[in-house]
Coordinates of C-alpha atoms in Angstrom, one line a residue:
M1 CA 40.7 -8.5 -56.3
N2 CA 42.5 -5.3 -55.4
K3 CA 43.8 -5.5 -51.8
R4 CA 42.7 -2.9 -49.3
K5 CA 45.4 -0.8 -47.9
I6 CA 45.4 -0.9 -44.1
A7 CA 47.2 1.5 -41.8
I8 CA 47.9 0.0 -38.4
V9 CA 48.1 3.1 -36.3
A10 CA 50.3 2.7 -33.2
G11 CA 52.4 4.5 -30.7
G12 CA 50.7 7.5 -29.2
D13 CA 51.7 9.8 -26.3
S14 CA 51.2 7.7 -23.2
S15 CA 53.6 5.5 -21.2
E16 CA 52.1 2.6 -23.2
H17 CA 53.7 3.8 -26.5
D18 CA 56.0 0.8 -26.8
V19 CA 53.3 -1.7 -25.7
S20 CA 51.1 -0.3 -28.5
L21 CA 53.9 -1.0 -31.0
R22 CA 53.9 -4.6 -29.9
S23 CA 50.2 -4.8 -30.4
A24 CA 50.6 -3.4 -33.9
A25 CA 53.2 -6.1 -34.8
G26 CA 50.7 -8.6 -33.6
I27 CA 47.9 -7.3 -35.8
L28 CA 50.2 -7.1 -38.8
S29 CA 51.0 -10.8 -38.3
F30 CA 47.3 -11.7 -37.9
L31 CA 45.9 -9.9 -41.0
D32 CA 44.9 -11.9 -44.1
K33 CA 47.8 -11.2 -46.5
D34 CA 45.7 -12.2 -49.5
R35 CA 43.2 -9.5 -48.8
Y36 CA 45.2 -6.7 -47.3
D37 CA 48.4 -4.7 -47.7
A38 CA 49.2 -3.3 -44.3
D39 CA 51.8 -1.1 -42.7
I40 CA 52.4 0.1 -39.2
I41 CA 52.2 3.9 -38.9
E42 CA 53.8 5.1 -35.6
L43 CA 52.2 8.3 -34.3
K44 CA 53.6 10.5 -31.6
G45 CA 52.6 14.0 -30.8
A46 CA 51.2 16.2 -33.5
D47 CA 53.0 14.2 -36.2
K48 CA 51.6 15.7 -39.4
Q49 CA 53.8 13.5 -41.5
A50 CA 52.3 10.3 -39.9
L51 CA 48.8 11.7 -40.2
D52 CA 49.4 12.5 -43.9
K53 CA 50.5 8.9 -44.4
I54 CA 47.2 7.6 -42.9
T55 CA 45.2 9.4 -45.5
R56 CA 46.7 7.2 -48.2
Y57 CA 45.1 4.1 -46.8
D58 CA 41.6 2.6 -47.1
F59 CA 41.2 1.8 -43.5
A60 CA 42.9 2.5 -40.1
Y61 CA 43.3 -0.2 -37.5
I62 CA 43.8 1.8 -34.3
T63 CA 46.0 0.1 -31.7
I64 CA 47.1 3.0 -29.6
H65 CA 46.8 2.4 -25.9
G66 CA 46.1 5.9 -24.5
T67 CA 46.0 9.3 -26.2
P68 CA 45.3 10.1 -29.0
G69 CA 43.9 6.7 -30.1
E70 CA 41.9 5.6 -27.2
N71 CA 40.2 8.9 -26.2
G72 CA 38.6 10.0 -29.5
L73 CA 41.1 12.5 -30.8
L74 CA 42.4 10.3 -33.6
Q75 CA 38.9 9.1 -34.4
G76 CA 37.8 12.6 -34.9
Y77 CA 40.6 13.2 -37.4
L78 CA 39.8 10.1 -39.3
E79 CA 36.1 11.0 -39.5
M80 CA 37.0 14.4 -40.9
M81 CA 39.2 12.6 -43.5
H82 CA 36.4 10.1 -44.2
I83 CA 38.7 7.1 -43.4
P84 CA 36.9 4.1 -41.8
Y85 CA 38.6 2.8 -38.6
S86 CA 38.4 -0.3 -36.4
C87 CA 37.2 0.9 -33.0
C88 CA 34.4 3.0 -31.4
N89 CA 33.6 6.6 -32.4
V90 CA 34.6 9.9 -30.8
L91 CA 31.9 9.9 -28.1
A92 CA 32.3 6.3 -27.0
A93 CA 36.1 6.6 -27.0
A94 CA 36.1 9.7 -24.9
L95 CA 33.6 8.1 -22.4
T96 CA 35.4 4.8 -22.0
F97 CA 38.8 6.4 -21.8
N98 CA 37.6 8.3 -18.6
K99 CA 37.3 5.4 -16.2
Y100 CA 35.5 7.4 -13.5
A101 CA 32.9 8.8 -15.9
C102 CA 32.4 5.5 -17.7
N103 CA 32.0 3.4 -14.6
H104 CA 29.5 5.8 -13.0
Y105 CA 27.6 6.1 -16.3
L106 CA 27.3 2.3 -16.4
Q107 CA 26.3 2.3 -12.7
D108 CA 23.1 4.1 -13.8
F109 CA 22.3 1.0 -15.8
G110 CA 22.5 -1.2 -12.7
I111 CA 26.1 -2.4 -13.2
R112 CA 28.1 -2.8 -10.0
I113 CA 31.2 -0.8 -9.6
S114 CA 33.7 -0.1 -6.8
K115 CA 33.4 3.0 -4.6
S116 CA 35.8 5.7 -5.9
V117 CA 36.9 9.3 -5.5
L118 CA 38.1 11.5 -8.4
L119 CA 41.0 14.0 -8.0
R120 CA 42.0 16.7 -10.5
K121 CA 45.6 17.9 -10.6
R122 CA 44.8 21.6 -10.4
E123 CA 42.6 21.1 -7.4
W124 CA 45.1 18.8 -5.7
A125 CA 47.9 21.3 -6.2
K126 CA 45.8 23.9 -4.3
E127 CA 45.2 21.7 -1.3
D128 CA 46.6 23.4 1.8
N129 CA 47.0 20.0 3.5
Q130 CA 47.3 17.1 1.0
A131 CA 47.9 14.6 3.7
H132 CA 44.6 15.5 5.4
R133 CA 42.8 15.3 2.0
A134 CA 44.3 11.8 1.5
E135 CA 43.2 10.9 5.0
E136 CA 39.6 11.9 4.1
I137 CA 39.7 9.8 0.9
I138 CA 41.0 6.8 2.8
A139 CA 38.3 7.2 5.4
E140 CA 35.7 7.2 2.6
I141 CA 36.9 4.2 0.5
G142 CA 39.0 2.2 3.0
L143 CA 42.2 0.3 2.9
P144 CA 43.6 -1.3 0.9
C145 CA 42.7 0.7 -2.2
F146 CA 44.0 1.4 -5.7
I147 CA 45.2 4.8 -6.8
K148 CA 45.7 5.2 -10.5
S149 CA 45.4 7.5 -13.5
N150 CA 41.8 8.1 -14.5
V151 CA 42.8 8.8 -18.1
G152 CA 45.5 6.3 -18.9
G153 CA 46.2 2.6 -18.9
S154 CA 46.5 0.7 -15.6
S155 CA 50.0 -0.6 -16.4
F156 CA 51.7 2.6 -15.3
G157 CA 51.1 4.9 -12.3
C158 CA 48.9 2.4 -10.5
T159 CA 49.5 1.6 -6.8
K160 CA 47.9 -0.7 -4.4
V161 CA 47.9 1.4 -1.2
K162 CA 47.9 -0.4 2.1
T163 CA 48.7 2.4 4.5
L164 CA 47.7 6.0 4.9
E165 CA 51.3 7.0 4.5
Q166 CA 51.4 5.5 1.0
A167 CA 48.5 7.6 -0.3
V168 CA 50.1 10.9 -1.1
P169 CA 53.1 9.5 -2.9
A170 CA 50.7 7.2 -4.9
I171 CA 48.6 10.1 -5.9
E172 CA 51.6 12.1 -7.0
R173 CA 52.8 9.1 -9.0
A174 CA 49.4 8.7 -10.7
F175 CA 49.4 12.4 -11.6
E176 CA 52.5 11.8 -13.7
E177 CA 50.3 9.9 -16.1
G178 CA 47.6 12.5 -16.6
D179 CA 45.6 15.3 -15.0
E180 CA 43.0 13.1 -13.2
V181 CA 43.5 10.4 -10.6
I182 CA 40.9 7.9 -9.4
C183 CA 41.1 6.5 -5.9
E184 CA 39.2 3.2 -5.8
A185 CA 38.1 0.9 -3.1
F186 CA 39.6 -2.6 -3.2
M187 CA 37.4 -5.5 -4.1
K188 CA 38.5 -9.0 -3.1
G189 CA 37.7 -11.7 -5.5
T190 CA 38.5 -13.3 -8.8
E191 CA 39.7 -11.1 -11.6
I192 CA 38.4 -12.0 -15.1
T193 CA 38.2 -10.4 -18.5
C194 CA 35.9 -10.9 -21.5
G195 CA 36.2 -9.9 -25.1
V196 CA 33.3 -9.1 -27.5
Y197 CA 32.9 -7.9 -31.0
K198 CA 29.9 -7.2 -33.2
T199 CA 29.2 -6.7 -36.8
R200 CA 26.1 -6.0 -38.8
D201 CA 25.2 -9.7 -38.8
K202 CA 26.8 -11.3 -35.8
E203 CA 27.9 -10.8 -32.2
V204 CA 30.6 -12.9 -30.6
A205 CA 31.5 -13.1 -26.9
F206 CA 34.8 -14.9 -26.4
P207 CA 35.6 -17.4 -23.7
I208 CA 36.4 -15.6 -20.4
T209 CA 40.0 -15.4 -19.1
E210 CA 40.8 -15.7 -15.4
V211 CA 43.7 -13.7 -14.2
V212 CA 45.9 -15.1 -11.4
T213 CA 49.0 -13.3 -10.2
S214 CA 51.1 -13.5 -7.0
N215 CA 51.8 -9.8 -7.5
E216 CA 49.8 -7.2 -5.6
F217 CA 47.7 -6.7 -8.7
F218 CA 47.7 -7.2 -12.4
D219 CA 50.6 -4.7 -12.9
Y220 CA 53.1 -4.1 -15.7
N221 CA 55.3 -7.1 -14.8
A222 CA 52.2 -9.3 -14.6
K223 CA 50.9 -8.1 -17.9
Y224 CA 54.1 -8.1 -19.9
N225 CA 56.9 -10.0 -18.0
G226 CA 55.0 -13.2 -17.5
E227 CA 54.3 -12.8 -13.7
V228 CA 50.8 -14.1 -14.1
Q229 CA 48.7 -17.1 -14.9
E230 CA 46.0 -16.5 -17.5
I231 CA 43.5 -19.3 -17.6
T232 CA 41.1 -19.5 -20.6
P233 CA 38.4 -20.5 -20.2
A234 CA 38.0 -19.2 -16.6
R235 CA 37.3 -21.7 -13.8
I236 CA 33.8 -20.3 -13.1
P237 CA 30.4 -21.9 -13.3
D238 CA 28.7 -21.9 -16.7
E239 CA 25.9 -19.8 -15.3
V240 CA 28.3 -17.1 -14.3
R241 CA 30.1 -17.3 -17.6
D242 CA 26.8 -16.8 -19.4
R243 CA 26.0 -13.8 -17.2
V244 CA 29.4 -12.2 -17.8
Q245 CA 29.3 -12.6 -21.5
A246 CA 25.7 -11.2 -21.6
L247 CA 26.8 -8.3 -19.5
T248 CA 29.8 -7.6 -21.7
K249 CA 27.5 -7.6 -24.8
R250 CA 25.2 -5.2 -23.0
I251 CA 28.0 -2.8 -22.1
Y252 CA 29.2 -2.9 -25.7
D253 CA 25.8 -1.6 -26.7
I254 CA 25.4 0.9 -23.9
V255 CA 28.7 2.7 -24.6
G256 CA 28.2 2.5 -28.4
A257 CA 31.3 0.4 -29.0
Q258 CA 32.6 -0.9 -32.3
G259 CA 35.2 -3.4 -33.3
I260 CA 36.7 -5.5 -30.4
I261 CA 36.4 -4.5 -26.8
R262 CA 37.5 -6.2 -23.6
V263 CA 35.8 -5.6 -20.3
D264 CA 37.5 -6.4 -17.0
Y265 CA 35.7 -7.5 -13.9
I266 CA 36.1 -8.7 -10.3
L267 CA 33.9 -11.6 -9.2
T268 CA 33.2 -11.2 -5.4
D269 CA 31.2 -13.4 -3.0
N270 CA 28.3 -15.3 -4.4
W271 CA 29.6 -14.7 -7.9
Q272 CA 28.7 -11.0 -7.9
I273 CA 30.0 -9.3 -11.1
N274 CA 31.7 -6.0 -10.5
L275 CA 33.0 -3.8 -13.3
L276 CA 36.6 -2.7 -13.3
E277 CA 37.0 -1.0 -16.7
V278 CA 36.1 -1.1 -20.4
N279 CA 39.0 -1.3 -22.9
T280 CA 38.2 -0.2 -26.4
T281 CA 41.7 -0.8 -27.9
P282 CA 42.7 -4.0 -26.1
G283 CA 46.2 -5.4 -26.4
M284 CA 46.8 -7.5 -29.5
T285 CA 50.1 -9.2 -29.2
A286 CA 50.2 -13.0 -29.7
T287 CA 49.9 -13.5 -25.9
S288 CA 47.4 -10.8 -25.2
F289 CA 44.0 -11.7 -23.8
I290 CA 42.0 -11.2 -27.0
P291 CA 44.1 -13.6 -29.2
Q292 CA 44.1 -16.1 -26.4
Q293 CA 40.3 -16.0 -26.2
V294 CA 39.9 -16.2 -29.9
R295 CA 42.0 -19.4 -30.0
A296 CA 40.0 -20.8 -27.0
A297 CA 36.8 -20.2 -29.0
G298 CA 38.2 -22.2 -31.9
L299 CA 38.2 -19.2 -34.1
D300 CA 41.0 -17.7 -36.3
I301 CA 42.1 -14.2 -35.4
K302 CA 42.6 -13.6 -39.1
D303 CA 38.9 -14.1 -39.7
V304 CA 37.9 -11.9 -36.7
L305 CA 40.0 -9.0 -38.0
T306 CA 38.6 -9.5 -41.5
D307 CA 35.1 -9.3 -40.0
I308 CA 35.9 -6.0 -38.3
I309 CA 37.5 -4.4 -41.3
E310 CA 34.9 -5.6 -43.9
N311 CA 32.0 -4.6 -41.6
K312 CA 33.0 -1.0 -42.1
F313 CA 32.7 -1.3 -45.9
A314 CA 29.2 -2.9 -45.6
E315 CA 27.7 0.1 -43.9

């Protein structure tokens, strides 16, 4: 059997460029070497040479966290080149990349979200009194709150704001990551995350991970420097587990996802499920949530990736 040639496309133009390369190395190590010949293609900026390399492959596994691999730009290019790829299409990627738009869209389907305010850089720059505008926002969503980029990962430019004086600097910091900022009310509870993938003939919801950190929130150091306890399966009632997994599968269908997604939640009083965000290109290092959940499910990550790749050739 001729091996399929797989381009693992990584890098990108966000602050999570290097994190993406670590995910790519994970995917390369997970793939079935008997079925696939794979290479990591690092993409940064309008890198025509890297894009030309991708066209020589049978399939692109996108593991860029941020633009252009998480927001639909790369997906559009691959569709024009008729190259199958691992994750959701242009529309779904663009929607889920915009946290504010995605969460409010899902709210229309009865999914609980945190109260939030969206800011755009051009409008913020024109504010005569930015401190007063920040005060209005805090009055609306309360303290503490989170201020973060609306169109980037939550590892960079995210601040837990406890006082009014911290708001303007936090907004400015978040704008360094992109042109939109989301100010979001704090929800006290248990943070969890659940992965799902679907193919033509199966749907799999992985065991849920509980995220426990002594940091202010699940920040970069918690994610990548071990300052966190990740418990899989989560210490929650079976009934809550079932509801979270069912909701994650439902969100998968509502947004039109493909491949593996991971959805983050906060469980508040009485096991209320509150959506944090949808991740359509989740981290894939050996210690990332998805590989952890796959192992906890008694599955082999090699088989999961094979399912995702071969599903595109069954269409």
